[in-house]
XYZ file of C-alpha atoms in Angstrom:
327
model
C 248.515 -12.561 -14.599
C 245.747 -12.045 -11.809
C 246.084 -13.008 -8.366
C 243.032 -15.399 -7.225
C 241.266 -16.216 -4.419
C 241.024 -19.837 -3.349
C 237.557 -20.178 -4.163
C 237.883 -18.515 -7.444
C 241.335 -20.448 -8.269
C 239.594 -24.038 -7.482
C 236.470 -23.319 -9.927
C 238.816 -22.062 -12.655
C 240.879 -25.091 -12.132
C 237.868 -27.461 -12.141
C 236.348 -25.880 -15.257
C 239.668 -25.943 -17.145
C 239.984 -29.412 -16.542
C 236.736 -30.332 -17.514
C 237.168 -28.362 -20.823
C 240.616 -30.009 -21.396
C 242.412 -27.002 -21.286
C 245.853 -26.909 -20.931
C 246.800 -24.553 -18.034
C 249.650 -23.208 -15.338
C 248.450 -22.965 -11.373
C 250.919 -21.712 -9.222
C 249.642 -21.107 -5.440
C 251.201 -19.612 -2.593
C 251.228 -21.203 0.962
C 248.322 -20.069 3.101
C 246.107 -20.854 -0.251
C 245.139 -17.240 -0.114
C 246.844 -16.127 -3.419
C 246.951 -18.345 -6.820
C 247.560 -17.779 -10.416
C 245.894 -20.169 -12.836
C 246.243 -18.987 -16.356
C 245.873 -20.951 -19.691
C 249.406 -22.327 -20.973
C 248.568 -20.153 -24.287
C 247.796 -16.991 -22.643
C 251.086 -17.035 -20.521
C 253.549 -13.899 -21.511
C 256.794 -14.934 -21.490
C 258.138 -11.451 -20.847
C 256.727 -11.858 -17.033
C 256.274 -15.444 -16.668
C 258.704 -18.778 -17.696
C 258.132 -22.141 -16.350
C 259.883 -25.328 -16.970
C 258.642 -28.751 -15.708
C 260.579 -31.658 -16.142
C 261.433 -30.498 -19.914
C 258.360 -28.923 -20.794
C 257.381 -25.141 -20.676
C 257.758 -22.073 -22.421
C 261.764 -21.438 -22.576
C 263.190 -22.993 -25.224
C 266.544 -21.876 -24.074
C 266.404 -23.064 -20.708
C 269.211 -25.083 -19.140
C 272.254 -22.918 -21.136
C 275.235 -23.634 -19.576
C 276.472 -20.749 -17.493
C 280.035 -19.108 -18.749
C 280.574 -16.772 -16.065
C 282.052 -16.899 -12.164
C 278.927 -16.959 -9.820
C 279.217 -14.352 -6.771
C 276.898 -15.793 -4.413
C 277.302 -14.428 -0.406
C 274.312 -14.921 2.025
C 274.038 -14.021 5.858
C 272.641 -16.942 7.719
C 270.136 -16.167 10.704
C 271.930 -15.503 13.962
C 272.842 -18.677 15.762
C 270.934 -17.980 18.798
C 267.701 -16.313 16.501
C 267.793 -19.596 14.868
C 268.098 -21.439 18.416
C 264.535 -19.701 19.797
C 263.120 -20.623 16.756
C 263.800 -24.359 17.207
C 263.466 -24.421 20.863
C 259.334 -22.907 20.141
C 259.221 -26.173 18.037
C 260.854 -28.489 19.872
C 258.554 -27.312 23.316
C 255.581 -28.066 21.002
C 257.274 -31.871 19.658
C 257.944 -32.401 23.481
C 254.542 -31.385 24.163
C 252.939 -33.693 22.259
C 251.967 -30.728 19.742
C 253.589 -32.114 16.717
C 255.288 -35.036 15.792
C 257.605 -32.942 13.100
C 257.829 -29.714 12.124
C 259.410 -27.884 8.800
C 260.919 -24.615 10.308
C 262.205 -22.305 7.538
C 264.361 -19.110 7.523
C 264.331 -15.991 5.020
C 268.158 -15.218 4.654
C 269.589 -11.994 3.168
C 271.628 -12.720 -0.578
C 274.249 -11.114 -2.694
C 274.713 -12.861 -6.331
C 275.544 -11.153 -9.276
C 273.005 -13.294 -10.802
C 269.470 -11.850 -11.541
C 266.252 -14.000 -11.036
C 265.990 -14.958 -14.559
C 269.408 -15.688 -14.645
C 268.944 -18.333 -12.456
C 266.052 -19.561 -13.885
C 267.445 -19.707 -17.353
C 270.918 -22.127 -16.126
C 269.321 -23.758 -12.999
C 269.461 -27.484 -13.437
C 266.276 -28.567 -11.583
C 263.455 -30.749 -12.284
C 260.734 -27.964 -11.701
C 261.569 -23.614 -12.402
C 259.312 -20.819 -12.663
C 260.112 -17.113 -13.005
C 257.757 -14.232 -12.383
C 259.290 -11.077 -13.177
C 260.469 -8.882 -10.034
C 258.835 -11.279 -7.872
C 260.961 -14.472 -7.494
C 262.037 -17.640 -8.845
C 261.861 -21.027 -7.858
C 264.061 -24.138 -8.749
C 262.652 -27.386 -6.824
C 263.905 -30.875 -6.947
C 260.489 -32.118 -4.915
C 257.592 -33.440 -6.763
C 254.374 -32.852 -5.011
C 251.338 -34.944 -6.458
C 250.834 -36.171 -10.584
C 247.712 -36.837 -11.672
C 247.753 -39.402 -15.052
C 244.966 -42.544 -16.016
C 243.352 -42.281 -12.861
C 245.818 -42.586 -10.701
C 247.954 -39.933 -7.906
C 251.590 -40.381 -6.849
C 253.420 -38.177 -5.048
C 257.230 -38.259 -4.092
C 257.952 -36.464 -0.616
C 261.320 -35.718 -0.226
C 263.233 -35.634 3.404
C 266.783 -35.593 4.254
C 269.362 -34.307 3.055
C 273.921 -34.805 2.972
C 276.546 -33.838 2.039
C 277.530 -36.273 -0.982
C 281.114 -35.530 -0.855
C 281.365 -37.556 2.818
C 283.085 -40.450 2.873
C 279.900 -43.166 2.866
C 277.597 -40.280 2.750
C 274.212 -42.435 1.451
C 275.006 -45.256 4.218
C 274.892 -42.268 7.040
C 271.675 -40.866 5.615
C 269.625 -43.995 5.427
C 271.381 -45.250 8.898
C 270.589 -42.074 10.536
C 267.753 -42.359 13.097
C 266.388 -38.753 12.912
C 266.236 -38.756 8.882
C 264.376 -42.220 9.209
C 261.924 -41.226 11.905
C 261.193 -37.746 9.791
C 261.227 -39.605 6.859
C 258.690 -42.421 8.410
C 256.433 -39.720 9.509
C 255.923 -37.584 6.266
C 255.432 -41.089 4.512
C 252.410 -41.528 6.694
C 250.956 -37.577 6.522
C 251.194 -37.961 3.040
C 249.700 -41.523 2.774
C 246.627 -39.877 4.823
C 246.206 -37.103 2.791
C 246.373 -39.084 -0.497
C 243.705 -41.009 0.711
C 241.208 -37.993 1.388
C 240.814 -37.969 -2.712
C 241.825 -41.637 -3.622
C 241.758 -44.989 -2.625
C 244.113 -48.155 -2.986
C 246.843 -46.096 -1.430
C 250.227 -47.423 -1.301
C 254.080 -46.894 -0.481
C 255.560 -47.745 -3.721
C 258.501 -47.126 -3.209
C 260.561 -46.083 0.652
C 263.501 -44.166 1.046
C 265.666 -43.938 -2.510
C 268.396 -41.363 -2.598
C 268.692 -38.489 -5.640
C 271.825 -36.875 -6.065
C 271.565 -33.481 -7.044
C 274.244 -31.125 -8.096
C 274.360 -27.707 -6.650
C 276.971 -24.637 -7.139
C 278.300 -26.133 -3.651
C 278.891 -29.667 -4.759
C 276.660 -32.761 -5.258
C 274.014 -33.132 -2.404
C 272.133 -36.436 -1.443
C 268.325 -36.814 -0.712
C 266.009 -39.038 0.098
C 262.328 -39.483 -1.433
C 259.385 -42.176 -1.256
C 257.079 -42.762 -3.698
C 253.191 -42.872 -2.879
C 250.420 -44.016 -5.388
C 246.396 -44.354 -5.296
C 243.840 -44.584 -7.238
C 241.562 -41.346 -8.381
C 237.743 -41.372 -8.624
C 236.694 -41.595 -12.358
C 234.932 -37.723 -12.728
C 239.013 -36.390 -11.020
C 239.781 -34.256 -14.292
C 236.311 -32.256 -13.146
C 237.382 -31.933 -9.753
C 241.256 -30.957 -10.619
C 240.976 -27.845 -8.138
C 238.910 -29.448 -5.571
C 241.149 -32.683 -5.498
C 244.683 -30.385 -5.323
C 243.556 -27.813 -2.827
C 242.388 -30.593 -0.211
C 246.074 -31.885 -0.064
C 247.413 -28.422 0.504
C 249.691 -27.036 2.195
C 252.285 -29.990 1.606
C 252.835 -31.856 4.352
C 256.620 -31.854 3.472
C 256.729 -28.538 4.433
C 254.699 -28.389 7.156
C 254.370 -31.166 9.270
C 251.960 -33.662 11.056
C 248.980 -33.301 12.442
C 249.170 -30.585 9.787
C 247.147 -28.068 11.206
C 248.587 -27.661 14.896
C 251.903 -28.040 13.052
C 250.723 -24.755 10.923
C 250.085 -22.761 13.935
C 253.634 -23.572 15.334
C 255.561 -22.566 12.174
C 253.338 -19.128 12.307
C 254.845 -19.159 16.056
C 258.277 -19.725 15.798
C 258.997 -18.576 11.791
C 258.429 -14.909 12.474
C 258.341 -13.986 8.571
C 255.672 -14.960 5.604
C 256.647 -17.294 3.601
C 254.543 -16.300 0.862
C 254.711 -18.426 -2.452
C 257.493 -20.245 -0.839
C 256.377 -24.046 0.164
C 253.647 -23.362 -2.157
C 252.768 -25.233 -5.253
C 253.121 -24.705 -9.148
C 252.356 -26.940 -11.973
C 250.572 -27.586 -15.086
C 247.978 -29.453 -16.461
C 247.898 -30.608 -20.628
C 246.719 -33.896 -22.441
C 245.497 -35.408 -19.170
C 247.967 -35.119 -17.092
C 248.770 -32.935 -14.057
C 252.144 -32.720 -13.089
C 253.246 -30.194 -10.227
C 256.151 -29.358 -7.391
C 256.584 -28.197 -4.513
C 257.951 -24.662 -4.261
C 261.577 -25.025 -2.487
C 264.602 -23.498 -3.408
C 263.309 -20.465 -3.743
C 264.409 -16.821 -4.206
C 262.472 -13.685 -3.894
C 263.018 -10.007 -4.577
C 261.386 -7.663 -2.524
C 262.220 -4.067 -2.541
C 265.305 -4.577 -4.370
C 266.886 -6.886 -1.965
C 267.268 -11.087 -2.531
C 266.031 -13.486 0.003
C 266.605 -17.022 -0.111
C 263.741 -19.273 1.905
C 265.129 -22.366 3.060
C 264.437 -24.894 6.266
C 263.896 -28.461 6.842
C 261.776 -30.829 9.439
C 262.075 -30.981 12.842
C 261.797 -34.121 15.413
C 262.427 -34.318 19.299
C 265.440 -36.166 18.329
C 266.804 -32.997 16.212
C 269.862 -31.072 17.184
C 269.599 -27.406 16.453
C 273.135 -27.284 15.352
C 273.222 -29.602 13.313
C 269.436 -28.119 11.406
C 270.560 -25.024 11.307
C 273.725 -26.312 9.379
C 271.288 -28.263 6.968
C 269.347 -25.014 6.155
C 272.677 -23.119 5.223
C 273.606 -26.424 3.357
C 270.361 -25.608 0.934
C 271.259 -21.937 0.284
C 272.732 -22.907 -3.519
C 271.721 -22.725 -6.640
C 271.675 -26.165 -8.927
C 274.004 -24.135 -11.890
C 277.303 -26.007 -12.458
């Protein structure tokens, strides 16, 4: 697999599309590095994807016999604390009206990446070999009969609290963050579609982890796609990028913030992957999300960021999404 460059990764998109052929795009962050490789030229032996029930290992999903070691050091308290007071001087400012600030947190597991991959419960994996994998719960945008949905996802419990879904939903912060990716992604939708609508506010997954069962909440956004869209699959995609649930609104100041205050790159983390086959593109955003580099694990995890936040209890939520979905 060859790393692209934007430009390059958008045409080959574009002319796969218009040939009908089937194909995987996974693309990091900043948009500067993307693979986009035909689903029949993939090697298995370096590359595995599964999306929602449809990739290239069979033997995904095993169940997972053994004990799971799994220790992580979570960023200093008061690290953590300058990092959240850079973005909440820019929220008070007037800079940004949220923010996702993310961390990149040491890990010890006797699992290896394609261990995870292969008994990770999760709507969306990938694998690349010595590089990372990624198990994500969040769909980002689908693409199907001329029309574009996409399913931001924002806020997040622990399900095991006594009337844990009635203290998410009633919880002023998670609504206002909630509210406010609803609209950034409502805006961006309409860039490449029209008719947009909320289809669907605020409904709560539960998602198991090796922690316990977790609550979240998503939305559900829909418009309607120009009639030429399976020519323009690259151009359409990359104009919605980076995610606004992992960045923030107005998106762009809100990407000079996080480049302030994360100190670290996040790489393919809070990127996208997907694939497109028989008309449909289906993709996720890249969260949950663990990378090997030099021999050492990192786990990349955050979450948004309002004037109303508390850096307590954010940088709680952050170690609250260091798990892996294997129970």
């Amino acid at each position: 697999m060859k790393a692209l460059d934007k430009e390059t990764a958008i045409a080959r998109m574009n002319t796969f599309g218009r040939n009908g052929t089937p194909f995987l795009f996974v693309i990091d962050y900043m948009q500067e590095h993307s693979y986009v490789e035909p689903l029949d030229g993939i090697d298995a032996s370096v590359c595995l994807y599964q999306f929602r029930g449809t990739g290239n290992a069979p033997d995904a999903d095993a169940r997972y016999a053994g004990t799971i070691d799994w220790e992580f050091t979570p960023p200093a308290p008061a690290d953590y604390r300058r990092s959240f007071d850079t973005v909440r001087r820019n929220l008070l400012g007037g800079n940004s009206y949220l923010t996702n600030l993310t961390c990149k947190v040491p890990l010890r597991t006797n699992l290896t990446l394609k261990d995870v991959f292969l008994h990770s419960h999760a709507l969306y994996k990938l694998w690349l070999k010595d590089r990372f994998v990624c198990f994500s719960p969040e769909i980002f945008v689908c693409m199907e009969e001329g029309r574009i949905k996409s399913f931001p996802m924002k806020g997040t419990i622990d399900a095991t609290l006594p009337h844990a879904e009635s203290i998410l939903l009633d919880d002023a912060k998670e609504a206002a963050e909630h509210a406010t990716i609803v609209d950034l992604i409502r805006n961006d939708l309409s860039m490449v579609s029209e008719h947009v609508t909320v289809a669907s506010y605020r409904y709560i997954d539960r998602l198991q982890t090796n922690k316990g069962p977790i609550l979240q909440t998503s939305s559900e956004i829909c418009g309607m796609l120009p009639g030429d869209y399976t020519k323009r699959l690259g151009d359409i995609l990359f104009s919605l990028l980076p995610a606004g649930s992992i960045t923030g609104a107005p998106k762009p100041r809100t990407m000079q913030i996080i480049a302030e205050a994360e100190g670290y790159e996040r790489g393919f983390y809070t990127g996208v992957m997907g694939c497109y086959a028989d008309g449909r593109l289906d993709s996720a955003v890249m969260i949950r999300f663990i990378e090997q580099e030099d021999g050492q694990l990192y786990f990349k995890a955050g979450g948004g960021i309002t004037a109303q936040s508390r850096w307590e209890s954010e940088y709680n939520e952050v170690i609250q999404k260091i798990y892996v979905p294997i129970y």
